[in-house]
Short mmCIF file of C-alpha atoms and ligand atoms in Angstrom, two decimals:
data_model
loop_
_atom_site.label_atom_id
_atom_site.label_comp_id
_atom_site.label_asym_id
_atom_site.label_seq_id
_atom_site.Cartn_x
_atom_site.Cartn_y
_atom_site.Cartn_z
CA MET A 256 261.11 -24.83 -0.18
CA LEU A 257 258.58 -26.27 -2.48
CA SER A 258 259.78 -29.33 -1.97
CA ASP A 259 258.43 -32.64 -4.08
CA ALA A 260 257.64 -34.03 -1.09
CA TYR A 261 255.53 -30.88 0.34
CA ILE A 262 253.64 -30.84 -3.02
CA GLN A 263 252.79 -34.76 -2.75
CA HIS A 264 251.94 -34.00 1.14
CA GLU A 265 249.41 -31.28 -0.26
CA ASN A 266 248.25 -33.34 -2.86
CA GLY A 267 247.30 -35.69 -0.63
CA LYS A 268 244.78 -33.69 0.81
CA ARG A 269 243.15 -33.35 -2.49
CA THR A 270 243.55 -36.75 -4.40
CA ALA A 271 240.29 -38.35 -3.57
CA ALA A 272 237.99 -35.43 -4.83
CA VAL A 273 240.24 -35.04 -7.83
CA ASP A 274 240.24 -38.72 -8.88
CA GLU A 275 236.17 -38.65 -8.37
CA ASP A 276 235.89 -35.72 -10.18
CA PHE A 277 238.52 -37.31 -12.96
CA GLN A 278 236.31 -40.59 -13.18
CA ALA A 279 233.00 -38.62 -13.81
CA LEU A 280 234.60 -36.66 -16.53
CA SER A 281 236.31 -39.51 -18.43
CA ARG A 282 232.77 -41.23 -18.49
CA GLN A 283 230.99 -38.09 -19.92
CA LEU A 284 233.81 -37.85 -22.49
CA ALA A 285 234.01 -41.69 -23.22
CA ARG A 286 229.86 -41.23 -24.19
CA ARG A 287 231.44 -38.49 -26.98
CA GLY A 288 234.32 -40.94 -27.92
CA VAL A 289 237.10 -38.81 -26.17
CA ASP A 290 239.62 -40.54 -24.26
CA ALA A 291 240.34 -38.83 -21.08
CA GLU A 292 243.41 -40.84 -20.81
CA ALA A 293 244.81 -39.51 -24.03
CA LEU A 294 244.14 -35.98 -23.21
CA VAL A 295 246.06 -36.31 -19.75
CA ARG A 296 249.26 -37.31 -21.76
CA LYS A 297 248.70 -34.19 -24.02
CA ALA A 298 248.31 -32.12 -21.27
CA MET A 299 251.77 -33.97 -19.59
CA ASP A 300 253.61 -32.98 -23.08
CA PHE A 301 252.86 -29.45 -23.29
CA ARG A 302 255.32 -26.82 -22.70
CA VAL A 303 255.56 -23.18 -22.36
CA SER A 304 258.50 -21.19 -21.57
CA VAL A 305 258.77 -18.34 -18.83
CA PRO A 306 260.20 -15.03 -19.57
CA SER A 307 263.03 -14.22 -17.28
CA TRP A 308 261.40 -10.37 -17.08
CA GLY A 309 257.88 -12.05 -16.39
CA VAL A 310 259.01 -13.08 -12.37
CA GLY A 311 260.04 -9.56 -11.23
CA ALA A 312 257.82 -6.73 -11.05
CA GLY A 313 256.68 -5.74 -14.61
CA GLY A 314 255.87 -1.96 -14.89
CA THR A 315 253.18 0.43 -16.09
CA ARG A 316 253.63 3.49 -18.17
CA PHE A 317 253.65 5.42 -14.72
CA GLY A 318 255.07 3.26 -12.49
CA ARG A 319 256.62 -0.04 -11.17
CA PHE A 320 255.94 -1.52 -7.64
CA GLY A 321 258.23 -3.88 -6.46
CA PHE A 322 257.37 -6.10 -4.08
CA PRO A 323 258.82 -8.36 -0.96
CA GLY A 324 261.11 -11.21 -1.98
CA GLU A 325 261.23 -10.00 -5.56
CA PRO A 326 264.29 -11.97 -7.11
CA ARG A 327 267.29 -9.14 -7.64
CA SER A 328 269.40 -11.23 -10.09
CA ILE A 329 269.16 -13.76 -12.72
CA LEU A 330 270.00 -16.28 -10.67
CA GLU A 331 266.79 -15.59 -8.16
CA LYS A 332 264.75 -15.21 -10.85
CA LEU A 333 265.73 -18.48 -12.00
CA GLU A 334 264.72 -19.68 -8.53
CA ASP A 335 261.22 -18.39 -9.20
CA CYS A 336 261.00 -20.12 -12.30
CA GLU A 337 262.03 -23.20 -10.64
CA ALA A 338 259.41 -22.80 -8.10
CA VAL A 339 256.60 -22.23 -11.38
CA LEU A 340 257.92 -25.49 -12.92
CA LYS A 341 257.39 -27.54 -9.77
CA LEU A 342 253.79 -26.62 -9.33
CA VAL A 343 252.74 -26.92 -13.12
CA ARG A 344 255.65 -28.94 -14.60
CA VAL A 345 255.53 -27.62 -18.02
CA THR A 346 257.32 -24.80 -17.70
CA PRO A 347 261.28 -26.21 -17.77
CA GLY A 348 261.87 -23.66 -20.76
CA ILE A 349 263.35 -19.72 -20.14
CA SER A 350 263.33 -17.10 -22.36
CA LEU A 351 266.29 -14.72 -21.60
CA HIS A 352 266.13 -10.80 -21.78
CA ILE A 353 269.48 -8.90 -22.82
CA PRO A 354 270.45 -6.82 -21.00
CA TRP A 355 268.04 -6.90 -18.39
CA ASP A 356 269.26 -10.29 -17.64
CA ARG A 357 272.97 -10.34 -19.04
CA PRO A 358 274.82 -13.66 -16.96
CA GLU A 359 278.19 -12.59 -16.03
CA ASP A 360 279.02 -16.44 -16.29
CA PRO A 361 276.84 -17.89 -19.22
CA ALA A 362 278.28 -21.61 -18.21
CA GLY A 363 277.66 -21.13 -14.68
CA LEU A 364 274.35 -19.97 -15.28
CA ARG A 365 273.48 -22.72 -17.58
CA ALA A 366 274.47 -25.26 -14.92
CA PHE A 367 272.65 -23.44 -12.27
CA ALA A 368 269.73 -23.59 -14.52
CA GLY A 369 270.28 -26.92 -15.68
CA ALA A 370 270.50 -28.36 -11.59
CA LYS A 371 267.08 -26.73 -11.39
CA GLY A 372 265.40 -28.70 -14.39
CA LEU A 373 265.57 -25.57 -16.42
CA SER A 374 266.96 -24.68 -19.85
CA PHE A 375 267.45 -21.65 -21.94
CA GLU A 376 265.03 -21.40 -25.08
CA SER A 377 265.34 -17.89 -26.75
CA MET A 378 267.30 -15.14 -26.34
CA ASN A 379 265.62 -11.73 -26.59
CA SER A 380 267.37 -8.35 -27.49
CA ASN A 381 266.89 -4.68 -26.32
CA THR A 382 266.98 -2.14 -28.51
CA PHE A 383 264.18 -0.25 -27.62
CA GLN A 384 265.70 1.36 -24.48
CA ASP A 385 269.07 3.38 -24.11
CA GLN A 386 271.44 1.58 -21.62
CA PRO A 387 274.04 3.54 -19.30
CA ALA A 388 277.14 4.33 -21.13
CA GLN A 389 275.52 2.87 -24.72
CA PRO A 390 277.18 5.32 -27.23
CA LEU A 391 274.18 5.84 -29.26
CA SER A 392 270.62 6.34 -28.53
CA TYR A 393 267.68 4.71 -29.61
CA GLN A 394 265.32 7.27 -29.42
CA PHE A 395 264.80 7.26 -32.94
CA GLY A 396 264.92 3.87 -33.84
CA SER A 397 267.59 1.00 -33.73
CA LEU A 398 267.98 -1.62 -36.47
CA SER A 399 265.88 0.81 -38.82
CA HIS A 400 267.64 4.20 -37.69
CA THR A 401 268.25 6.80 -40.41
CA ASP A 402 271.94 6.68 -39.07
CA ALA A 403 274.01 3.55 -40.12
CA ARG A 404 276.09 3.64 -36.68
CA VAL A 405 273.08 3.20 -34.59
CA ARG A 406 271.80 0.29 -36.98
CA ARG A 407 275.40 -1.01 -36.38
CA GLN A 408 275.34 -0.87 -32.66
CA ALA A 409 271.74 -2.40 -32.55
CA VAL A 410 273.00 -5.34 -34.90
CA GLU A 411 275.95 -5.78 -32.97
CA HIS A 412 273.94 -6.03 -29.68
CA ASN A 413 271.49 -8.54 -31.30
CA LEU A 414 275.03 -10.43 -32.21
CA GLU A 415 276.31 -10.52 -28.40
CA CYS A 416 272.83 -11.87 -27.80
CA ILE A 417 273.17 -14.92 -29.82
CA GLU A 418 276.93 -15.51 -28.81
CA ILE A 419 275.50 -15.36 -25.18
CA GLY A 420 272.50 -17.96 -26.13
CA LYS A 421 274.98 -20.11 -27.69
CA SER A 422 276.89 -20.53 -24.33
CA LEU A 423 273.70 -20.82 -22.61
CA GLY A 424 272.54 -23.78 -25.04
CA ALA A 425 269.55 -21.47 -26.25
CA ASN A 426 267.83 -22.52 -29.83
CA SER A 427 266.21 -19.11 -30.87
CA HIS A 428 266.79 -15.47 -31.10
CA THR A 429 263.67 -13.16 -30.72
CA VAL A 430 263.75 -9.54 -32.15
CA TRP A 431 261.18 -7.17 -30.96
CA ILE A 432 261.88 -3.22 -32.26
CA GLY A 433 260.33 -0.25 -30.83
CA ASP A 434 261.38 1.76 -34.26
CA GLY A 435 258.43 3.66 -35.67
CA GLY A 436 257.08 7.09 -35.98
CA ASN A 437 255.24 9.32 -33.96
CA PHE A 438 254.11 11.62 -36.26
CA PRO A 439 253.32 11.69 -40.22
CA GLY A 440 256.06 12.30 -42.40
CA GLN A 441 258.30 11.27 -39.89
CA LEU A 442 259.22 8.44 -41.45
CA HIS A 443 259.78 7.31 -44.91
CA PHE A 444 257.79 4.11 -44.66
CA ARG A 445 259.46 2.00 -47.19
CA ARG A 446 262.98 3.20 -46.68
CA ALA A 447 262.52 2.22 -43.05
CA LEU A 448 261.48 -1.02 -43.70
CA ASP A 449 264.31 -1.65 -45.90
CA ARG A 450 267.11 -0.56 -43.62
CA TYR A 451 265.37 -2.80 -40.82
CA LEU A 452 265.42 -5.82 -43.38
CA ASP A 453 269.19 -4.66 -44.21
CA SER A 454 269.99 -5.07 -40.33
CA LEU A 455 267.99 -8.19 -39.79
CA ARG A 456 269.96 -9.82 -42.59
CA GLN A 457 273.33 -9.09 -41.12
CA ILE A 458 271.59 -11.12 -37.72
CA TYR A 459 269.96 -13.55 -39.66
CA ARG A 460 273.54 -14.81 -41.09
CA ALA A 461 274.88 -15.42 -37.31
CA VAL A 462 272.17 -17.63 -35.99
CA PRO A 463 273.30 -20.90 -35.95
CA ASP A 464 271.63 -23.37 -38.41
CA THR A 465 269.81 -25.39 -35.54
CA TRP A 466 268.28 -22.06 -34.57
CA ARG A 467 265.58 -20.13 -35.48
CA LEU A 468 265.25 -16.47 -35.67
CA PHE A 469 261.95 -15.20 -34.34
CA ILE A 470 260.45 -11.62 -35.39
CA GLU A 471 257.73 -9.81 -33.81
CA HIS A 472 255.51 -7.23 -35.14
CA LYS A 473 253.43 -4.76 -33.32
CA PHE A 474 251.25 -2.19 -34.57
CA TYR A 475 252.13 0.85 -32.47
CA GLU A 476 253.59 1.60 -29.24
CA PRO A 477 256.13 3.25 -28.52
CA ALA A 478 255.43 4.42 -31.57
CA PHE A 479 252.18 5.73 -31.71
CA TYR A 480 251.47 6.51 -35.38
CA SER A 481 253.36 4.02 -37.36
CA THR A 482 255.89 0.92 -36.68
CA VAL A 483 258.38 -0.69 -38.46
CA LEU A 484 257.29 -4.22 -38.48
CA ASN A 485 253.55 -3.21 -37.77
CA ASP A 486 251.41 -6.24 -38.86
CA TRP A 487 252.01 -10.17 -39.56
CA GLY A 488 251.93 -9.41 -43.50
CA THR A 489 254.73 -7.52 -43.43
CA SER A 490 256.52 -10.10 -40.59
CA TYR A 491 255.45 -12.78 -43.01
CA TYR A 492 257.26 -10.75 -45.89
CA CYS A 493 260.40 -10.39 -43.93
CA THR A 494 260.96 -13.92 -43.05
CA ARG A 495 260.41 -15.05 -46.56
CA GLU A 496 262.96 -12.42 -47.59
CA LEU A 497 265.52 -13.92 -44.73
CA GLY A 498 265.33 -17.24 -45.37
CA ASP A 499 264.59 -20.59 -43.80
CA ARG A 500 265.59 -19.93 -40.34
CA ALA A 501 263.19 -16.81 -39.73
CA TRP A 502 259.64 -17.31 -38.51
CA SER A 503 257.27 -14.91 -37.52
CA LEU A 504 256.39 -14.54 -33.65
CA VAL A 505 252.93 -13.46 -32.70
CA ASP A 506 252.34 -11.85 -29.38
CA LEU A 507 248.68 -11.94 -28.90
CA GLY A 508 248.38 -8.29 -27.10
CA HIS A 509 250.17 -6.86 -30.30
CA HIS A 510 247.27 -6.37 -32.46
CA ALA A 511 244.27 -3.66 -32.47
CA PRO A 512 241.24 -4.51 -30.52
CA ASN A 513 239.17 -6.74 -32.03
CA VAL A 514 241.81 -8.17 -34.66
CA ASN A 515 241.03 -12.05 -35.52
CA VAL A 516 244.41 -13.28 -34.00
CA GLU A 517 243.14 -17.05 -34.77
CA LEU A 518 242.97 -15.90 -38.51
CA ILE A 519 246.45 -14.33 -38.42
CA VAL A 520 247.66 -17.50 -36.69
CA ALA A 521 246.01 -20.15 -39.53
CA ARG A 522 247.30 -17.72 -42.17
CA LEU A 523 250.95 -17.94 -40.80
CA ILE A 524 250.31 -21.71 -40.46
CA GLN A 525 249.41 -22.07 -44.09
CA PHE A 526 252.16 -19.66 -45.44
CA GLY A 527 254.58 -21.90 -43.27
CA LYS A 528 255.84 -19.16 -41.18
CA LEU A 529 254.52 -19.44 -37.93
CA GLY A 530 257.41 -19.50 -35.55
CA GLY A 531 255.89 -18.83 -32.13
CA PHE A 532 254.03 -17.03 -29.51
CA HIS A 533 254.26 -14.62 -26.75
CA PHE A 534 251.01 -15.39 -24.87
CA ASN A 535 249.20 -12.65 -22.69
CA ASP A 536 246.03 -11.37 -22.72
CA SER A 537 244.89 -7.95 -23.25
CA GLN A 538 241.54 -5.54 -23.34
CA TYR A 539 243.05 -2.92 -25.26
CA GLY A 540 246.32 -3.43 -26.36
CA ASP A 541 249.58 -4.57 -25.30
CA ASP A 542 248.40 -4.97 -21.78
CA ASP A 543 250.11 -8.22 -21.29
CA LEU A 544 247.72 -9.55 -18.99
CA ASP A 545 247.67 -12.90 -17.73
CA ALA A 546 246.99 -15.48 -20.53
CA GLY A 547 243.23 -16.22 -20.75
CA ALA A 548 242.31 -13.96 -18.32
CA ILE A 549 240.16 -11.83 -20.59
CA LYS A 550 239.64 -13.60 -23.94
CA PRO A 551 239.57 -17.29 -23.02
CA PHE A 552 237.43 -18.31 -26.23
CA GLN A 553 240.16 -16.51 -28.30
CA LEU A 554 242.69 -18.46 -26.71
CA PHE A 555 240.82 -21.46 -27.08
CA LEU A 556 240.23 -20.51 -30.74
CA ILE A 557 243.91 -20.08 -31.68
CA PHE A 558 244.54 -23.43 -30.10
CA GLN A 559 241.70 -25.07 -32.33
CA GLU A 560 244.11 -23.89 -35.12
CA LEU A 561 247.36 -24.98 -33.64
CA VAL A 562 245.93 -28.52 -32.69
CA ASP A 563 244.44 -28.62 -36.23
CA ALA A 564 247.91 -28.07 -37.77
CA GLU A 565 249.41 -30.68 -35.14
CA LEU A 566 246.75 -33.30 -36.36
CA THR A 567 247.01 -32.61 -40.18
CA ASN A 568 250.88 -32.65 -39.63
CA VAL A 569 251.66 -29.47 -41.23
CA PRO A 570 255.27 -29.42 -42.72
CA GLY A 571 257.92 -28.07 -40.10
CA PHE A 572 254.84 -26.84 -37.76
CA ALA A 573 256.51 -26.64 -34.30
CA PRO A 574 256.12 -23.60 -33.00
CA ALA A 575 257.92 -22.22 -29.64
CA TYR A 576 255.09 -21.33 -27.06
CA MET A 577 256.33 -18.46 -24.73
CA LEU A 578 254.96 -16.44 -22.14
CA ASP A 579 255.00 -12.41 -22.26
CA GLN A 580 253.45 -10.86 -19.37
CA SER A 581 254.06 -7.62 -17.13
CA HIS A 582 252.72 -8.62 -13.50
CA ASN A 583 251.86 -5.54 -11.68
CA VAL A 584 249.25 -6.21 -9.25
CA THR A 585 250.06 -10.18 -8.59
CA ASP A 586 252.39 -12.09 -7.08
CA PRO A 587 254.25 -13.14 -10.94
CA ILE A 588 254.70 -16.77 -9.72
CA GLU A 589 251.04 -17.10 -8.94
CA SER A 590 250.24 -15.34 -12.74
CA LEU A 591 252.66 -17.47 -14.27
CA VAL A 592 251.50 -20.63 -12.97
CA THR A 593 247.81 -19.75 -13.84
CA SER A 594 248.62 -18.66 -17.20
CA ALA A 595 250.47 -21.63 -17.66
CA ILE A 596 247.28 -23.76 -16.73
CA GLU A 597 245.34 -21.61 -18.89
CA LEU A 598 247.22 -22.40 -22.02
CA VAL A 599 247.18 -26.17 -21.13
CA ARG A 600 243.67 -25.87 -20.57
CA ALA A 601 242.94 -24.15 -24.27
CA TYR A 602 245.27 -27.10 -25.62
CA VAL A 603 243.35 -29.74 -24.02
CA GLN A 604 239.96 -28.27 -24.97
CA ALA A 605 241.25 -27.84 -28.44
CA CYS A 606 242.51 -31.50 -28.67
CA MET A 607 238.62 -32.62 -27.64
CA VAL A 608 237.21 -31.13 -30.72
CA ASP A 609 235.08 -33.39 -32.46
CA ARG A 610 236.99 -32.55 -35.81
CA GLU A 611 235.19 -35.02 -37.81
CA ALA A 612 231.48 -33.37 -36.96
CA LEU A 613 233.29 -29.89 -37.38
CA GLY A 614 234.08 -30.83 -41.12
CA VAL A 615 230.64 -32.11 -41.86
CA TYR A 616 229.13 -29.16 -40.52
CA GLN A 617 231.62 -26.80 -42.44
CA GLU A 618 230.86 -28.84 -45.79
CA GLN A 619 226.88 -28.26 -45.09
CA ASN A 620 227.64 -24.93 -44.67
CA ASP A 621 225.77 -25.40 -40.82
CA ALA A 622 227.09 -22.72 -39.08
CA LEU A 623 225.04 -23.35 -36.03
CA MET A 624 226.23 -27.03 -35.57
CA ALA A 625 229.72 -25.65 -36.64
CA LEU A 626 230.04 -23.10 -33.82
CA GLN A 627 228.03 -25.68 -30.96
CA THR A 628 230.93 -28.00 -31.93
CA LEU A 629 233.58 -25.59 -30.85
CA LYS A 630 231.51 -24.54 -27.93
CA GLN A 631 231.16 -28.30 -26.74
CA ALA A 632 234.60 -28.37 -26.65
CA PHE A 633 235.17 -25.13 -24.69
CA THR A 634 232.34 -25.09 -22.26
CA THR A 635 233.65 -28.91 -21.07
CA ASP A 636 235.69 -28.16 -17.91
CA VAL A 637 238.78 -30.10 -18.27
CA SER A 638 240.42 -28.98 -14.82
CA PRO A 639 240.11 -32.68 -13.51
CA ILE A 640 242.33 -33.45 -16.53
CA LEU A 641 244.83 -31.33 -16.10
CA ALA A 642 245.12 -31.26 -12.04
CA VAL A 643 245.71 -35.46 -13.15
CA ALA A 644 248.23 -34.31 -15.46
CA ARG A 645 250.18 -32.12 -13.24
CA GLN A 646 249.96 -34.84 -10.52
CA ARG A 647 251.46 -37.30 -12.25
CA ALA A 648 254.06 -35.33 -13.67
CA GLY A 649 255.09 -34.68 -9.84
CA GLY A 650 253.02 -31.07 -9.96
CA ALA A 651 250.33 -29.80 -7.50
CA LEU A 652 246.79 -30.51 -7.78
CA ASP A 653 246.23 -26.92 -6.39
CA PRO A 654 249.15 -25.22 -7.56
CA ILE A 655 248.23 -21.72 -6.15
CA ALA A 656 246.57 -22.93 -2.45
CA THR A 657 249.94 -25.06 -2.57
CA TYR A 658 252.17 -22.45 -3.21
CA ARG A 659 250.60 -19.87 -0.76
CA SER A 660 250.61 -22.68 2.23
CA SER A 661 253.82 -23.31 1.50
CA GLY A 662 255.47 -19.90 2.70
CA TYR A 663 257.71 -19.71 -0.55
CA ARG A 664 257.58 -15.95 -0.73
CA ALA A 665 257.56 -15.32 2.65
CA ALA A 666 261.02 -17.46 2.96
CA ARG A 667 262.68 -15.98 0.00
CA THR A 668 261.59 -12.33 1.26
CA ALA A 669 263.99 -13.36 4.57
CA GLU A 670 266.59 -14.14 2.32
CA ARG A 671 266.46 -11.17 -0.42
CA SER A 672 265.94 -8.49 2.22
CA SER A 673 267.50 -5.93 0.42
CA ALA A 674 265.63 -6.04 -2.33
CA VAL A 675 267.33 -3.82 -4.95
CA ARG A 676 264.88 -2.18 -7.47
CA LEU A 677 265.28 -3.57 -10.95
CA GLY A 678 265.34 -1.19 -13.86
CA ALA A 679 263.44 -3.01 -16.56
CA GLY A 680 259.77 -2.05 -17.16
CA ILE A 681 257.67 -3.42 -19.92
CA VAL A 682 256.52 -1.72 -22.88
C1 RM4 B 835 257.52 -5.91 -25.82
C2 RM4 B 835 257.39 -7.09 -26.52
C3 RM4 B 835 258.80 -7.97 -26.42
C4 RM4 B 835 259.17 -7.89 -24.96
C5 RM4 B 835 259.10 -6.41 -24.61
C6 RM4 B 835 259.39 -6.44 -23.11
O1 RM4 B 835 256.21 -5.07 -25.96
O2 RM4 B 835 256.29 -7.64 -26.70
O3 RM4 B 835 258.44 -9.46 -26.76
O4 RM4 B 835 260.47 -8.30 -24.74
O5 RM4 B 835 257.75 -6.00 -24.59
MN1 MN B 836 256.47 -9.79 -26.58
MN1 MN B 837 254.60 -6.54 -25.80
#
């Protein structure tokens, strides 16, 4: 099923055309002083983690629509993650969600993943939903709850995630909470943040020295009036208060429409606290659409900041790239494949920005040419570079066509016939 040999066989039908396009693009870029081969290497080195919750059907506030062949367990989810990896070759990392994907046998799961070329990167806790048999409810918050016993329960859940992560070989823990208020007056803003920080300090102490703790802000939802970790500034304050192992994580969908996310990214880089990303796209809010689907230029501009930090060797700059999407109308494997490709595209385009020229235009206040410099990179079709990079890494020249013709989902549907509906649902 999606064997290397099958991928090579499919590539054989397309190699000549891709080579021709790659040669033409290489010549075009050479005239600009850009080395296409160097960009292929950049594309091959790029990495983005796949969320364990992203291979099943997500869910909207209104419903969740399962699909034939949907994975029923974390083992089957990893099979689908392997399919994504085989096609694009840049997604060996997994973000694991607890308790949605709590492993019964962490050591066994680690070995199962390792045999597929997969490894665990970040653990994700869930104190935004109540679980069956859970003693205390999170209806009115978790880490920032007014009741110390609820806070304790939420802290302990996070400690458990870290323990599981240690056996899985993970290297970070990500905390997103749904805590907030739906009505003015419901929460004492400052006291709620104090309680949150107090809980986080307890979690922080349990984070191994070699790990990073990521905290993820979000301006609304499920709380509709105020949230406790509402924006990047509050996130920055908290990570500073916590210490060196704490970092801010930017989920692209967690900002109000029209917010300049690339500026937030630059600020967090400058202040030494950009820990990582949850990539997705949105039209309105936390829509969890496929990366690059709605605002590809914004994605490029974010990578323009990231590449700039990479090239200027900003100390401690090593953000973790993760996808966080909810797939409701597409095959999740196809969405994850497409999203990973869009991230590599934005990265490669950002790598080809003529930074020297841009710097000169910035000094001269030549706004028009500064924008043109960015646009030149953004409007260059780098698809042949991406395709060649995938092929050299053993992946597919045309991942979606290869996936579809492989019959992967139909074969899995036969195996996974008694599909149970997974609980989950994304908020
Ligand atoms: C939240 C947030 C978290 C994700 C959950 C499922 O909105 O983005 O990262 O784990 O959704
Ligand atoms: Mn997220
Ligand atoms: Mn989200």
